[in-house]
PDB file of C-alpha atoms and ligand atoms in Angstrom:
ATOM      1  CA  MET A   1       0.000   0.000   0.000  1.00 33.00           C
ATOM      2  CA  ASN A   2       1.248   3.421  -0.960  1.00 34.00           C
ATOM      3  CA  ALA A   3       2.377   5.272   2.146  1.00 32.00           C
ATOM      4  CA  ILE A   4       0.878   8.551   1.045  1.00 36.00           C
ATOM      5  CA  LEU A   5      -2.636   7.132   1.274  1.00 36.00           C
ATOM      6  CA  HIS A   6      -3.069   6.758   4.980  1.00 39.00           C
ATOM      7  CA  PRO A   7      -0.389   8.576   6.887  1.00 48.00           C
ATOM      8  CA  GLN A   8      -3.114   9.254   9.501  1.00 56.00           C
ATOM      9  CA  MET A   9      -1.630  12.703   9.900  1.00 56.00           C
ATOM     10  CA  HIS A  10      -4.819  13.808  11.605  1.00 62.00           C
ATOM     11  CA  LEU A  11      -4.522  11.372  14.486  1.00 66.00           C
ATOM     12  CA  HIS A  12      -2.500  11.771  17.690  1.00 62.00           C
ATOM     13  CA  GLN A  13      -0.802  14.922  16.548  1.00 78.00           C
ATOM     14  CA  VAL A  14      -1.616  17.683  18.980  1.00 90.00           C
ATOM     15  CA  ASP A  15      -2.423  18.215  22.613  1.00 93.00           C
ATOM     16  CA  LEU A  16      -5.483  20.436  22.675  1.00 96.00           C
ATOM     17  CA  LYS A  17      -8.367  20.759  25.103  1.00 98.00           C
ATOM     18  CA  PRO A  18     -11.991  20.373  23.951  1.00 98.00           C
ATOM     19  CA  LYS A  19     -12.462  24.157  24.195  1.00 98.00           C
ATOM     20  CA  ASP A  20      -9.549  24.681  21.802  1.00 98.00           C
ATOM     21  CA  TYR A  21     -11.638  22.983  19.095  1.00 98.00           C
ATOM     22  CA  LYS A  22     -14.481  25.462  19.623  1.00 98.00           C
ATOM     23  CA  THR A  23     -14.640  28.579  17.468  1.00 98.00           C
ATOM     24  CA  ASP A  24     -15.590  31.963  18.930  1.00 98.00           C
ATOM     25  CA  THR A  25     -19.004  31.730  17.254  1.00 97.00           C
ATOM     26  CA  PRO A  26     -21.564  30.977  19.984  1.00 96.00           C
ATOM     27  CA  SER A  27     -23.502  27.770  19.340  1.00 96.00           C
ATOM     28  CA  PHE A  28     -26.784  29.487  18.522  1.00 95.00           C
ATOM     29  CA  TRP A  29     -29.176  26.555  18.865  1.00 98.00           C
ATOM     30  CA  CYS A  30     -32.250  26.920  21.115  1.00 98.00           C
ATOM     31  CA  ALA A  31     -31.742  26.484  24.854  1.00 98.00           C
ATOM     32  CA  GLY A  32     -32.240  22.814  25.714  1.00 98.00           C
ATOM     33  CA  CYS A  33     -31.628  21.581  22.141  1.00 98.00           C
ATOM     34  CA  GLY A  34     -29.939  18.177  22.053  1.00 98.00           C
ATOM     35  CA  HIS A  35     -27.538  19.363  19.360  1.00 98.00           C
ATOM     36  CA  HIS A  36     -25.501  21.163  22.086  1.00 98.00           C
ATOM     37  CA  GLY A  37     -24.640  17.778  23.605  1.00 98.00           C
ATOM     38  CA  ILE A  38     -23.503  16.426  20.237  1.00 98.00           C
ATOM     39  CA  LEU A  39     -21.165  19.378  19.755  1.00 98.00           C
ATOM     40  CA  THR A  40     -19.728  18.828  23.239  1.00 98.00           C
ATOM     41  CA  GLY A  41     -19.267  15.128  22.482  1.00 98.00           C
ATOM     42  CA  LEU A  42     -17.473  15.882  19.221  1.00 98.00           C
ATOM     43  CA  LEU A  43     -15.156  18.456  20.841  1.00 98.00           C
ATOM     44  CA  ARG A  44     -14.229  15.940  23.538  1.00 98.00           C
ATOM     45  CA  ALA A  45     -13.571  13.217  20.977  1.00 97.00           C
ATOM     46  CA  LEU A  46     -11.335  15.509  18.913  1.00 97.00           C
ATOM     47  CA  SER A  47      -9.358  16.411  22.025  1.00 96.00           C
ATOM     48  CA  GLU A  48      -9.002  12.798  23.144  1.00 95.00           C
ATOM     49  CA  ILE A  49      -7.732  11.683  19.752  1.00 94.00           C
ATOM     50  CA  GLY A  50      -5.550  14.771  19.397  1.00 94.00           C
ATOM     51  CA  VAL A  51      -6.803  15.630  15.924  1.00 94.00           C
ATOM     52  CA  ASP A  52      -4.787  18.386  14.300  1.00 93.00           C
ATOM     53  CA  PRO A  53      -7.363  21.065  13.300  1.00 94.00           C
ATOM     54  CA  ASN A  54      -5.266  21.708  10.194  1.00 92.00           C
ATOM     55  CA  PHE A  55      -6.107  18.179   9.067  1.00 93.00           C
ATOM     56  CA  LEU A  56      -9.768  18.236  10.041  1.00 96.00           C
ATOM     57  CA  VAL A  57     -12.673  18.995   7.701  1.00 97.00           C
ATOM     58  CA  SER A  58     -16.187  19.361   9.044  1.00 98.00           C
ATOM     59  CA  ILE A  59     -18.887  19.137   6.374  1.00 98.00           C
ATOM     60  CA  SER A  60     -22.650  19.595   6.583  1.00 98.00           C
ATOM     61  CA  GLY A  61     -25.796  20.115   4.519  1.00 98.00           C
ATOM     62  CA  ILE A  62     -28.645  22.378   5.679  1.00 98.00           C
ATOM     63  CA  GLY A  63     -30.580  22.325   8.941  1.00 98.00           C
ATOM     64  CA  CYS A  64     -30.128  23.377  12.567  1.00 98.00           C
ATOM     65  CA  SER A  65     -27.789  20.401  12.925  1.00 98.00           C
ATOM     66  CA  SER A  66     -25.897  21.412   9.808  1.00 98.00           C
ATOM     67  CA  ARG A  67     -24.780  24.592  11.550  1.00 98.00           C
ATOM     68  CA  LEU A  68     -22.367  22.533  13.601  1.00 98.00           C
ATOM     69  CA  PRO A  69     -19.242  23.215  11.483  1.00 98.00           C
ATOM     70  CA  TYR A  70     -19.548  26.936  12.366  1.00 98.00           C
ATOM     71  CA  PHE A  71     -18.637  25.996  15.900  1.00 98.00           C
ATOM     72  CA  VAL A  72     -15.702  23.671  15.212  1.00 98.00           C
ATOM     73  CA  ASN A  73     -12.155  24.838  14.765  1.00 98.00           C
ATOM     74  CA  SER A  74     -11.488  23.087  11.446  1.00 97.00           C
ATOM     75  CA  TYR A  75     -11.699  23.535   7.712  1.00 97.00           C
ATOM     76  CA  LYS A  76     -15.366  23.339   6.844  1.00 97.00           C
ATOM     77  CA  MET A  77     -17.940  23.221   4.076  1.00 98.00           C
ATOM     78  CA  HIS A  78     -21.603  24.133   4.619  1.00 97.00           C
ATOM     79  CA  THR A  79     -23.020  22.603   1.458  1.00 98.00           C
ATOM     80  CA  LEU A  80     -26.476  22.092  -0.092  1.00 98.00           C
ATOM     81  CA  HIS A  81     -29.383  20.406   1.658  1.00 98.00           C
ATOM     82  CA  GLY A  82     -28.774  16.642   1.570  1.00 98.00           C
ATOM     83  CA  ARG A  83     -25.476  16.879  -0.296  1.00 98.00           C
ATOM     84  CA  ALA A  84     -22.899  16.799   2.480  1.00 98.00           C
ATOM     85  CA  GLY A  85     -22.127  13.121   1.796  1.00 98.00           C
ATOM     86  CA  PRO A  86     -21.125  13.471  -1.862  1.00 98.00           C
ATOM     87  CA  VAL A  87     -19.113  16.637  -1.138  1.00 98.00           C
ATOM     88  CA  ALA A  88     -17.349  14.856   1.732  1.00 98.00           C
ATOM     89  CA  THR A  89     -16.641  11.922  -0.592  1.00 98.00           C
ATOM     90  CA  GLY A  90     -14.832  14.266  -2.970  1.00 96.00           C
ATOM     91  CA  VAL A  91     -12.828  15.820  -0.141  1.00 96.00           C
ATOM     92  CA  GLN A  92     -11.865  12.422   1.260  1.00 96.00           C
ATOM     93  CA  LEU A  93     -10.783  10.988  -2.096  1.00 94.00           C
ATOM     94  CA  ALA A  94      -8.746  14.083  -2.938  1.00 92.00           C
ATOM     95  CA  ARG A  95      -7.127  14.244   0.508  1.00 91.00           C
ATOM     96  CA  PRO A  96      -7.093  10.844   2.198  1.00 92.00           C
ATOM     97  CA  ASP A  97      -4.775  12.284   4.841  1.00 90.00           C
ATOM     98  CA  LEU A  98      -7.573  14.442   6.299  1.00 93.00           C
ATOM     99  CA  ALA A  99     -10.082  13.537   8.985  1.00 95.00           C
ATOM    100  CA  VAL A 100     -13.519  14.057   7.442  1.00 97.00           C
ATOM    101  CA  VAL A 101     -16.559  14.500   9.689  1.00 98.00           C
ATOM    102  CA  VAL A 102     -20.083  14.967   8.351  1.00 98.00           C
ATOM    103  CA  THR A 103     -22.879  16.214  10.608  1.00 98.00           C
ATOM    104  CA  GLY A 104     -26.501  16.618   9.638  1.00 98.00           C
ATOM    105  CA  GLY A 105     -30.119  16.048  10.489  1.00 98.00           C
ATOM    106  CA  ASP A 106     -32.626  13.288   9.910  1.00 98.00           C
ATOM    107  CA  GLY A 107     -34.217  15.337   7.132  1.00 98.00           C
ATOM    108  CA  ASP A 108     -30.902  16.222   5.541  1.00 98.00           C
ATOM    109  CA  GLY A 109     -29.584  12.659   5.678  1.00 98.00           C
ATOM    110  CA  PHE A 110     -32.656  10.522   5.115  1.00 98.00           C
ATOM    111  CA  SER A 111     -35.169  12.717   3.218  1.00 98.00           C
ATOM    112  CA  ILE A 112     -33.484  14.849   0.587  1.00 98.00           C
ATOM    113  CA  GLY A 113     -30.096  13.184   1.066  1.00 98.00           C
ATOM    114  CA  GLY A 114     -31.448   9.653   1.439  1.00 98.00           C
ATOM    115  CA  GLY A 115     -30.322   8.574  -2.014  1.00 98.00           C
ATOM    116  CA  HIS A 116     -26.693   9.145  -1.077  1.00 98.00           C
ATOM    117  CA  MET A 117     -26.600   7.157   2.147  1.00 98.00           C
ATOM    118  CA  PRO A 118     -26.378   3.636   0.638  1.00 98.00           C
ATOM    119  CA  HIS A 119     -23.458   4.677  -1.511  1.00 98.00           C
ATOM    120  CA  LEU A 120     -21.392   6.231   1.274  1.00 98.00           C
ATOM    121  CA  ALA A 121     -21.820   2.981   3.184  1.00 98.00           C
ATOM    122  CA  ARG A 122     -21.302   0.425   0.424  1.00 98.00           C
ATOM    123  CA  LYS A 123     -18.247   2.274  -0.935  1.00 98.00           C
ATOM    124  CA  ASN A 124     -16.839   2.442   2.587  1.00 98.00           C
ATOM    125  CA  ILE A 125     -15.719   6.048   2.306  1.00 98.00           C
ATOM    126  CA  ASN A 126     -13.309   6.789   5.142  1.00 97.00           C
ATOM    127  CA  MET A 127     -15.351   9.349   7.070  1.00 98.00           C
ATOM    128  CA  THR A 128     -17.412   9.788  10.223  1.00 98.00           C
ATOM    129  CA  TYR A 129     -21.084  10.580   9.648  1.00 98.00           C
ATOM    130  CA  ILE A 130     -22.919  11.892  12.705  1.00 99.00           C
ATOM    131  CA  LEU A 131     -26.689  11.933  12.302  1.00 99.00           C
ATOM    132  CA  MET A 132     -28.254  14.469  14.674  1.00 98.00           C
ATOM    133  CA  ASP A 133     -31.628  12.763  14.754  1.00 98.00           C
ATOM    134  CA  ASN A 134     -34.328  14.913  16.407  1.00 98.00           C
ATOM    135  CA  HIS A 135     -37.208  13.269  14.475  1.00 98.00           C
ATOM    136  CA  ILE A 136     -38.311  16.602  12.985  1.00 98.00           C
ATOM    137  CA  TYR A 137     -37.304  19.336  10.557  1.00 98.00           C
ATOM    138  CA  GLY A 138     -36.123  21.841  13.157  1.00 98.00           C
ATOM    139  CA  LEU A 139     -34.749  24.680  11.036  1.00 98.00           C
ATOM    140  CA  THR A 140     -37.930  25.024   8.971  1.00 98.00           C
ATOM    141  CA  LYS A 141     -40.031  25.024  12.144  1.00 97.00           C
ATOM    142  CA  GLY A 142     -41.399  21.572  12.656  1.00 98.00           C
ATOM    143  CA  GLN A 143     -42.350  19.421   9.674  1.00 98.00           C
ATOM    144  CA  TYR A 144     -42.712  15.638   9.744  1.00 97.00           C
ATOM    145  CA  SER A 145     -39.414  13.870   9.005  1.00 98.00           C
ATOM    146  CA  PRO A 146     -38.689  10.288   7.906  1.00 98.00           C
ATOM    147  CA  THR A 147     -37.810   9.412  11.501  1.00 98.00           C
ATOM    148  CA  SER A 148     -40.871  11.119  13.066  1.00 98.00           C
ATOM    149  CA  ARG A 149     -43.062   8.804  15.104  1.00 95.00           C
ATOM    150  CA  GLN A 150     -46.243   7.977  13.262  1.00 93.00           C
ATOM    151  CA  GLU A 151     -48.549   9.560  15.811  1.00 91.00           C
ATOM    152  CA  MET A 152     -46.658  12.831  15.898  1.00 95.00           C
ATOM    153  CA  LYS A 153     -48.617  15.991  15.166  1.00 96.00           C
ATOM    154  CA  THR A 154     -46.522  18.491  13.233  1.00 96.00           C
ATOM    155  CA  THR A 155     -47.213  21.454  10.961  1.00 96.00           C
ATOM    156  CA  THR A 156     -47.482  19.024   8.025  1.00 96.00           C
ATOM    157  CA  THR A 157     -49.345  16.306   9.968  1.00 97.00           C
ATOM    158  CA  PRO A 158     -51.883  18.264  12.032  1.00 96.00           C
ATOM    159  CA  TYR A 159     -53.905  15.086  12.751  1.00 96.00           C
ATOM    160  CA  GLY A 160     -50.844  12.882  13.291  1.00 95.00           C
ATOM    161  CA  GLY A 161     -48.893  11.073  10.595  1.00 94.00           C
ATOM    162  CA  VAL A 162     -49.760   7.985   8.596  1.00 95.00           C
ATOM    163  CA  GLU A 163     -46.275   6.865   7.559  1.00 95.00           C
ATOM    164  CA  GLU A 164     -44.007   4.227   9.073  1.00 95.00           C
ATOM    165  CA  PRO A 165     -40.787   5.912  10.298  1.00 97.00           C
ATOM    166  CA  LEU A 166     -37.441   4.536   9.149  1.00 97.00           C
ATOM    167  CA  ASN A 167     -34.764   3.370  11.518  1.00 98.00           C
ATOM    168  CA  PRO A 168     -31.419   4.956  10.522  1.00 98.00           C
ATOM    169  CA  VAL A 169     -29.172   2.337  12.120  1.00 98.00           C
ATOM    170  CA  LEU A 170     -31.105  -0.544  10.561  1.00 98.00           C
ATOM    171  CA  TYR A 171     -30.685   1.089   7.161  1.00 98.00           C
ATOM    172  CA  MET A 172     -26.969   1.656   7.639  1.00 98.00           C
ATOM    173  CA  LEU A 173     -26.402  -1.939   8.747  1.00 98.00           C
ATOM    174  CA  THR A 174     -28.222  -3.086   5.615  1.00 98.00           C
ATOM    175  CA  TYR A 175     -26.368  -0.679   3.341  1.00 98.00           C
ATOM    176  CA  GLY A 176     -23.015  -2.033   4.480  1.00 98.00           C
ATOM    177  CA  ALA A 177     -21.628   0.619   6.827  1.00 98.00           C
ATOM    178  CA  SER A 178     -18.477  -0.740   8.473  1.00 98.00           C
ATOM    179  CA  TYR A 179     -19.113   0.984  11.845  1.00 98.00           C
ATOM    180  CA  VAL A 180     -22.597   1.609  13.222  1.00 98.00           C
ATOM    181  CA  ALA A 181     -23.347   3.086  16.641  1.00 98.00           C
ATOM    182  CA  GLN A 182     -26.164   4.877  18.424  1.00 98.00           C
ATOM    183  CA  ALA A 183     -26.646   6.918  21.589  1.00 98.00           C
ATOM    184  CA  PHE A 184     -28.728   9.598  23.262  1.00 98.00           C
ATOM    185  CA  ALA A 185     -27.204  13.013  22.495  1.00 98.00           C
ATOM    186  CA  GLY A 186     -27.413  13.930  26.172  1.00 98.00           C
ATOM    187  CA  ASN A 187     -25.195  11.006  27.123  1.00 98.00           C
ATOM    188  CA  VAL A 188     -22.120  13.035  26.219  1.00 98.00           C
ATOM    189  CA  LYS A 189     -19.717  10.471  27.650  1.00 98.00           C
ATOM    190  CA  LEU A 190     -21.013   7.657  25.456  1.00 98.00           C
ATOM    191  CA  ALA A 191     -21.530   9.934  22.434  1.00 98.00           C
ATOM    192  CA  SER A 192     -17.938  11.208  22.573  1.00 98.00           C
ATOM    193  CA  GLN A 193     -16.577   7.685  23.027  1.00 98.00           C
ATOM    194  CA  LEU A 194     -18.528   6.456  19.986  1.00 98.00           C
ATOM    195  CA  ILE A 195     -17.418   9.454  17.919  1.00 98.00           C
ATOM    196  CA  LYS A 196     -13.806   8.872  18.942  1.00 97.00           C
ATOM    197  CA  GLU A 197     -13.929   5.191  17.967  1.00 97.00           C
ATOM    198  CA  GLY A 198     -15.754   6.114  14.769  1.00 97.00           C
ATOM    199  CA  MET A 199     -13.056   8.616  13.812  1.00 96.00           C
ATOM    200  CA  GLU A 200     -10.313   6.104  14.577  1.00 95.00           C
ATOM    201  CA  HIS A 201     -12.114   3.483  12.491  1.00 96.00           C
ATOM    202  CA  LYS A 202     -10.820   3.273   8.933  1.00 96.00           C
ATOM    203  CA  GLY A 203     -13.977   3.234   6.829  1.00 97.00           C
ATOM    204  CA  PHE A 204     -17.492   4.593   6.853  1.00 98.00           C
ATOM    205  CA  ALA A 205     -18.536   5.199  10.462  1.00 98.00           C
ATOM    206  CA  PHE A 206     -22.175   6.052  11.077  1.00 98.00           C
ATOM    207  CA  ILE A 207     -23.258   7.313  14.498  1.00 99.00           C
ATOM    208  CA  ASN A 208     -26.908   8.044  15.172  1.00 98.00           C
ATOM    209  CA  LEU A 209     -27.249  10.509  18.015  1.00 98.00           C
ATOM    210  CA  LEU A 210     -30.816  10.935  19.206  1.00 98.00           C
ATOM    211  CA  SER A 211     -31.415  14.547  19.974  1.00 98.00           C
ATOM    212  CA  GLN A 212     -34.351  16.402  21.504  1.00 98.00           C
ATOM    213  CA  CYS A 213     -35.949  19.432  19.831  1.00 98.00           C
ATOM    214  CA  PRO A 214     -37.683  21.351  22.640  1.00 98.00           C
ATOM    215  CA  SER A 215     -39.128  23.841  20.137  1.00 98.00           C
ATOM    216  CA  PHE A 216     -40.923  21.552  17.672  1.00 98.00           C
ATOM    217  CA  ASN A 217     -40.995  17.992  18.997  1.00 97.00           C
ATOM    218  CA  GLU A 218     -42.996  17.534  22.170  1.00 96.00           C
ATOM    219  CA  ILE A 219     -42.864  13.725  22.089  1.00 96.00           C
ATOM    220  CA  ASP A 220     -39.169  12.881  21.936  1.00 98.00           C
ATOM    221  CA  THR A 221     -38.104  14.874  24.963  1.00 98.00           C
ATOM    222  CA  ALA A 222     -34.674  14.376  26.512  1.00 98.00           C
ATOM    223  CA  GLN A 223     -36.302  12.366  29.290  1.00 98.00           C
ATOM    224  CA  ALA A 224     -38.267  10.193  26.829  1.00 98.00           C
ATOM    225  CA  ILE A 225     -35.170   9.397  24.749  1.00 98.00           C
ATOM    226  CA  LYS A 226     -33.023   8.800  27.812  1.00 98.00           C
ATOM    227  CA  SER A 227     -35.453   6.377  29.392  1.00 98.00           C
ATOM    228  CA  ALA A 228     -35.992   4.483  26.106  1.00 98.00           C
ATOM    229  CA  CYS A 229     -32.258   3.792  25.672  1.00 98.00           C
ATOM    230  CA  ASP A 230     -30.852   0.388  26.608  1.00 98.00           C
ATOM    231  CA  GLN A 231     -27.115  -0.150  26.612  1.00 98.00           C
ATOM    232  CA  MET A 232     -26.132  -2.988  24.261  1.00 97.00           C
ATOM    233  CA  ASP A 233     -25.595  -6.281  26.047  1.00 95.00           C
ATOM    234  CA  ALA A 234     -21.993  -6.680  27.229  1.00 95.00           C
ATOM    235  CA  ASN A 235     -21.890 -10.028  25.399  1.00 96.00           C
ATOM    236  CA  HIS A 236     -22.980  -8.535  22.078  1.00 98.00           C
ATOM    237  CA  ASP A 237     -20.529  -9.554  19.343  1.00 98.00           C
ATOM    238  CA  ILE A 238     -19.873  -6.339  17.397  1.00 98.00           C
ATOM    239  CA  SER A 239     -18.558  -8.327  14.423  1.00 98.00           C
ATOM    240  CA  ASP A 240     -21.877 -10.167  14.030  1.00 98.00           C
ATOM    241  CA  LEU A 241     -24.075  -8.279  11.542  1.00 98.00           C
ATOM    242  CA  ASN A 242     -27.099 -10.514  12.105  1.00 98.00           C
ATOM    243  CA  ALA A 243     -26.854 -10.047  15.864  1.00 98.00           C
ATOM    244  CA  ALA A 244     -26.759  -6.271  15.398  1.00 98.00           C
ATOM    245  CA  MET A 245     -29.780  -6.322  13.088  1.00 98.00           C
ATOM    246  CA  ASN A 246     -31.694  -8.616  15.428  1.00 98.00           C
ATOM    247  CA  ALA A 247     -30.948  -6.391  18.406  1.00 98.00           C
ATOM    248  CA  VAL A 248     -32.173  -3.304  16.547  1.00 98.00           C
ATOM    249  CA  ASN A 249     -35.289  -5.059  15.215  1.00 97.00           C
ATOM    250  CA  MET A 250     -36.249  -6.471  18.578  1.00 97.00           C
ATOM    251  CA  ALA A 251     -35.722  -3.110  20.280  1.00 97.00           C
ATOM    252  CA  LYS A 252     -37.787  -1.425  17.570  1.00 95.00           C
ATOM    253  CA  GLN A 253     -40.725  -3.757  18.200  1.00 95.00           C
ATOM    254  CA  ALA A 254     -40.502  -3.044  21.919  1.00 97.00           C
ATOM    255  CA  GLY A 255     -40.216   0.728  21.394  1.00 95.00           C
ATOM    256  CA  ARG A 256     -36.701   0.711  22.833  1.00 98.00           C
ATOM    257  CA  ILE A 257     -33.433   2.276  21.569  1.00 98.00           C
ATOM    258  CA  PRO A 258     -30.320   0.075  21.600  1.00 98.00           C
ATOM    259  CA  SER A 259     -27.379   2.280  22.465  1.00 98.00           C
ATOM    260  CA  GLY A 260     -23.647   1.769  22.125  1.00 98.00           C
ATOM    261  CA  LEU A 261     -21.561   0.191  19.393  1.00 98.00           C
ATOM    262  CA  LEU A 262     -23.775  -2.084  17.286  1.00 98.00           C
ATOM    263  CA  TYR A 263     -21.453  -3.272  14.550  1.00 98.00           C
ATOM    264  CA  LYS A 264     -17.878  -2.924  13.373  1.00 98.00           C
ATOM    265  CA  THR A 265     -15.934  -4.639  10.616  1.00 98.00           C
ATOM    266  CA  GLU A 266     -12.754  -3.984   8.646  1.00 97.00           C
ATOM    267  CA  ARG A 267     -12.706  -3.847   4.861  1.00 97.00           C
ATOM    268  CA  PRO A 268     -10.828  -1.739   2.317  1.00 97.00           C
ATOM    269  CA  THR A 269     -11.967   1.851   1.859  1.00 97.00           C
ATOM    270  CA  LEU A 270     -12.749   3.345  -1.544  1.00 96.00           C
ATOM    271  CA  ASP A 271      -9.537   5.386  -1.647  1.00 94.00           C
ATOM    272  CA  GLN A 272      -7.505   2.262  -0.862  1.00 94.00           C
ATOM    273  CA  ARG A 273      -9.252   0.300  -3.620  1.00 93.00           C
ATOM    274  CA  MET A 274      -8.720   3.125  -6.070  1.00 90.00           C
ATOM    275  CA  ALA A 275      -5.025   3.294  -5.233  1.00 89.00           C
ATOM    276  CA  GLU A 276      -4.729  -0.454  -5.690  1.00 89.00           C
ATOM    277  CA  LEU A 277      -6.470  -0.173  -9.038  1.00 86.00           C
ATOM    278  CA  VAL A 278      -4.138   2.575 -10.202  1.00 81.00           C
ATOM    279  CA  GLU A 279      -1.182   0.443  -9.164  1.00 81.00           C
ATOM    280  CA  ARG A 280      -2.594  -2.656 -10.865  1.00 80.00           C
ATOM    281  CA  VAL A 281      -3.126  -0.916 -14.198  1.00 75.00           C
ATOM    282  CA  GLY A 282       0.321   0.630 -13.969  1.00 72.00           C
ATOM    283  CA  GLY A 283      -1.098   4.123 -13.682  1.00 70.00           C
ATOM    284  CA  HIS A 284       0.404   6.967 -11.762  1.00 61.00           C
ATOM    285  CA  LYS A 285       3.553   5.802 -10.104  1.00 56.00           C
ATOM    286  CA  ASP A 286       2.903   7.922  -7.082  1.00 58.00           C
ATOM    287  CA  TYR A 287      -0.810   7.963  -6.533  1.00 56.00           C
ATOM    288  CA  ASP A 288      -1.355  11.433  -5.237  1.00 65.00           C
ATOM    289  CA  LEU A 289      -4.506  13.278  -6.227  1.00 66.00           C
ATOM    290  CA  ARG A 290      -2.964  16.542  -5.085  1.00 68.00           C
ATOM    291  CA  LYS A 291      -0.336  16.212  -7.800  1.00 69.00           C
ATOM    292  CA  ILE A 292      -3.017  15.424 -10.355  1.00 69.00           C
ATOM    293  CA  ILE A 293      -5.048  18.453  -9.273  1.00 72.00           C
ATOM    294  CA  ASP A 294      -1.913  20.630  -9.462  1.00 75.00           C
ATOM    295  CA  LEU A 295      -1.238  19.354 -12.994  1.00 74.00           C
ATOM    296  CA  ALA A 296      -4.812  20.185 -13.994  1.00 72.00           C
ATOM    297  CA  ARG A 297      -4.539  23.792 -12.782  1.00 75.00           C
ATOM    298  CA  PRO A 298      -4.386  26.352 -15.659  1.00 73.00           C
TER     299      PRO A 298
HETATM  300  C1  LIG B 301     -33.238  22.051  -1.658  1.00 66.69           C
HETATM  301  C2  LIG B 301     -33.825  22.470  -0.354  1.00 66.69           C
HETATM  302  N1  LIG B 301     -35.030  21.981   0.003  1.00 66.69           N
HETATM  303  C3  LIG B 301     -35.578  22.344   1.185  1.00 66.69           C
HETATM  304  C4  LIG B 301     -34.921  23.225   2.011  1.00 66.69           C
HETATM  305  C5  LIG B 301     -35.574  23.650   3.299  1.00 66.69           C
HETATM  306  N2  LIG B 301     -34.992  23.007   4.451  1.00 66.69           N
HETATM  307  C6  LIG B 301     -33.955  23.569   5.125  1.00 66.69           C
HETATM  308  S1  LIG B 301     -33.477  22.665   6.434  1.00 66.69           S
HETATM  309  C7  LIG B 301     -34.678  21.500   6.132  1.00 66.69           C
HETATM  310  C8  LIG B 301     -34.862  20.301   7.021  1.00 66.69           C
HETATM  311  C9  LIG B 301     -33.970  20.284   8.196  1.00 66.69           C
HETATM  312  O1  LIG B 301     -34.252  19.180   9.021  1.00 66.69           O
HETATM  313  P1  LIG B 301     -33.112  18.248   9.558  1.00 66.69           P
HETATM  314  O2  LIG B 301     -32.208  17.854   8.471  1.00 66.69           O
HETATM  315  O3  LIG B 301     -33.775  17.153  10.310  1.00 66.69           O
HETATM  316  O4  LIG B 301     -32.259  19.190  10.527  1.00 66.69           O
HETATM  317  P2  LIG B 301     -32.671  19.887  11.909  1.00 66.69           P
HETATM  318  O5  LIG B 301     -32.998  21.329  11.557  1.00 66.69           O
HETATM  319  O6  LIG B 301     -33.846  19.176  12.465  1.00 66.69           O
HETATM  320  O7  LIG B 301     -31.460  19.776  12.766  1.00 66.69           O
HETATM  321  C10 LIG B 301     -35.420  21.824   5.009  1.00 66.69           C
HETATM  322  C11 LIG B 301     -36.553  21.023   4.498  1.00 66.69           C
HETATM  323  C12 LIG B 301     -33.654  23.687   1.597  1.00 66.69           C
HETATM  324  N3  LIG B 301     -32.922  24.510   2.365  1.00 66.69           N
HETATM  325  N4  LIG B 301     -33.134  23.294   0.413  1.00 66.69           N
HETATM  326 MG1  LIG B 302     -34.117  17.035  12.307  1.00 66.69          MG
END
């Protein structure tokens, strides 16, 4: 394997405190919003790993959740609604030495951006995708989302909904994500641990963080989410895909939320496979997209 591909320059480089990863921009979410906890968890994870902010890219789509990159001391891209994944794919393939973190909402990731999710997972793009799942469109003031509970009354479902909600972790297990985890956003300790492990994982890491929206979702309160969470069984085999899917399905039927690391496996990432391909066909001797981009500059 070509050394330039995964120097892991972003890991274990610097000694910074969580607050050093926070920009001066105040995190302007509503008071009591679960997204605050996710930001805190991410800042702690970055500090624990020692990620060099110069090698960190935070990418989002559109939504309250998608504001998160404003608050993180990193390079960042606030892209189009639902398009953070493809943009992050481009960044990761062009610069495999960077740590790429995507954050976004349930609407951003599974409504408008839903078509991209299977491909991020099956291609095993080396990034960490944090879903900030508050079961509602928060930014646009409370419309039904694909993860909204059926009975939920929202501005677009004044009599309650009629659709079956989707379960993000079940989808990601099916799509082939190589790391799948879930936690309550308010459990900052667990959330930061799962983010840390996700960032250290080489491959597509998906972390569903269940967040409360005190402004537009009266059902999924912090207390309701917290009390519905069950820590995964200590004997759960994280390498067993069927066991992970069974655990999620059974919890779903019981109205419970399995929390912790559900599944983890190792397989080559897309950038690794591409480098191998280039080598196999006798292409660029030194596979380095930066050089190719430089050559293409006018
Ligand atoms: C192409 C496009 N369609 C629709 C919108 C309007 N819009 C902005 S954010 C959003 C949904 C946000 O919900 P979610 O992703 O769950 O994030 P949250 O605000 O709940 O954190 C929508 C529909 C948009 N900005 N662009
Ligand atoms: Mg939302």
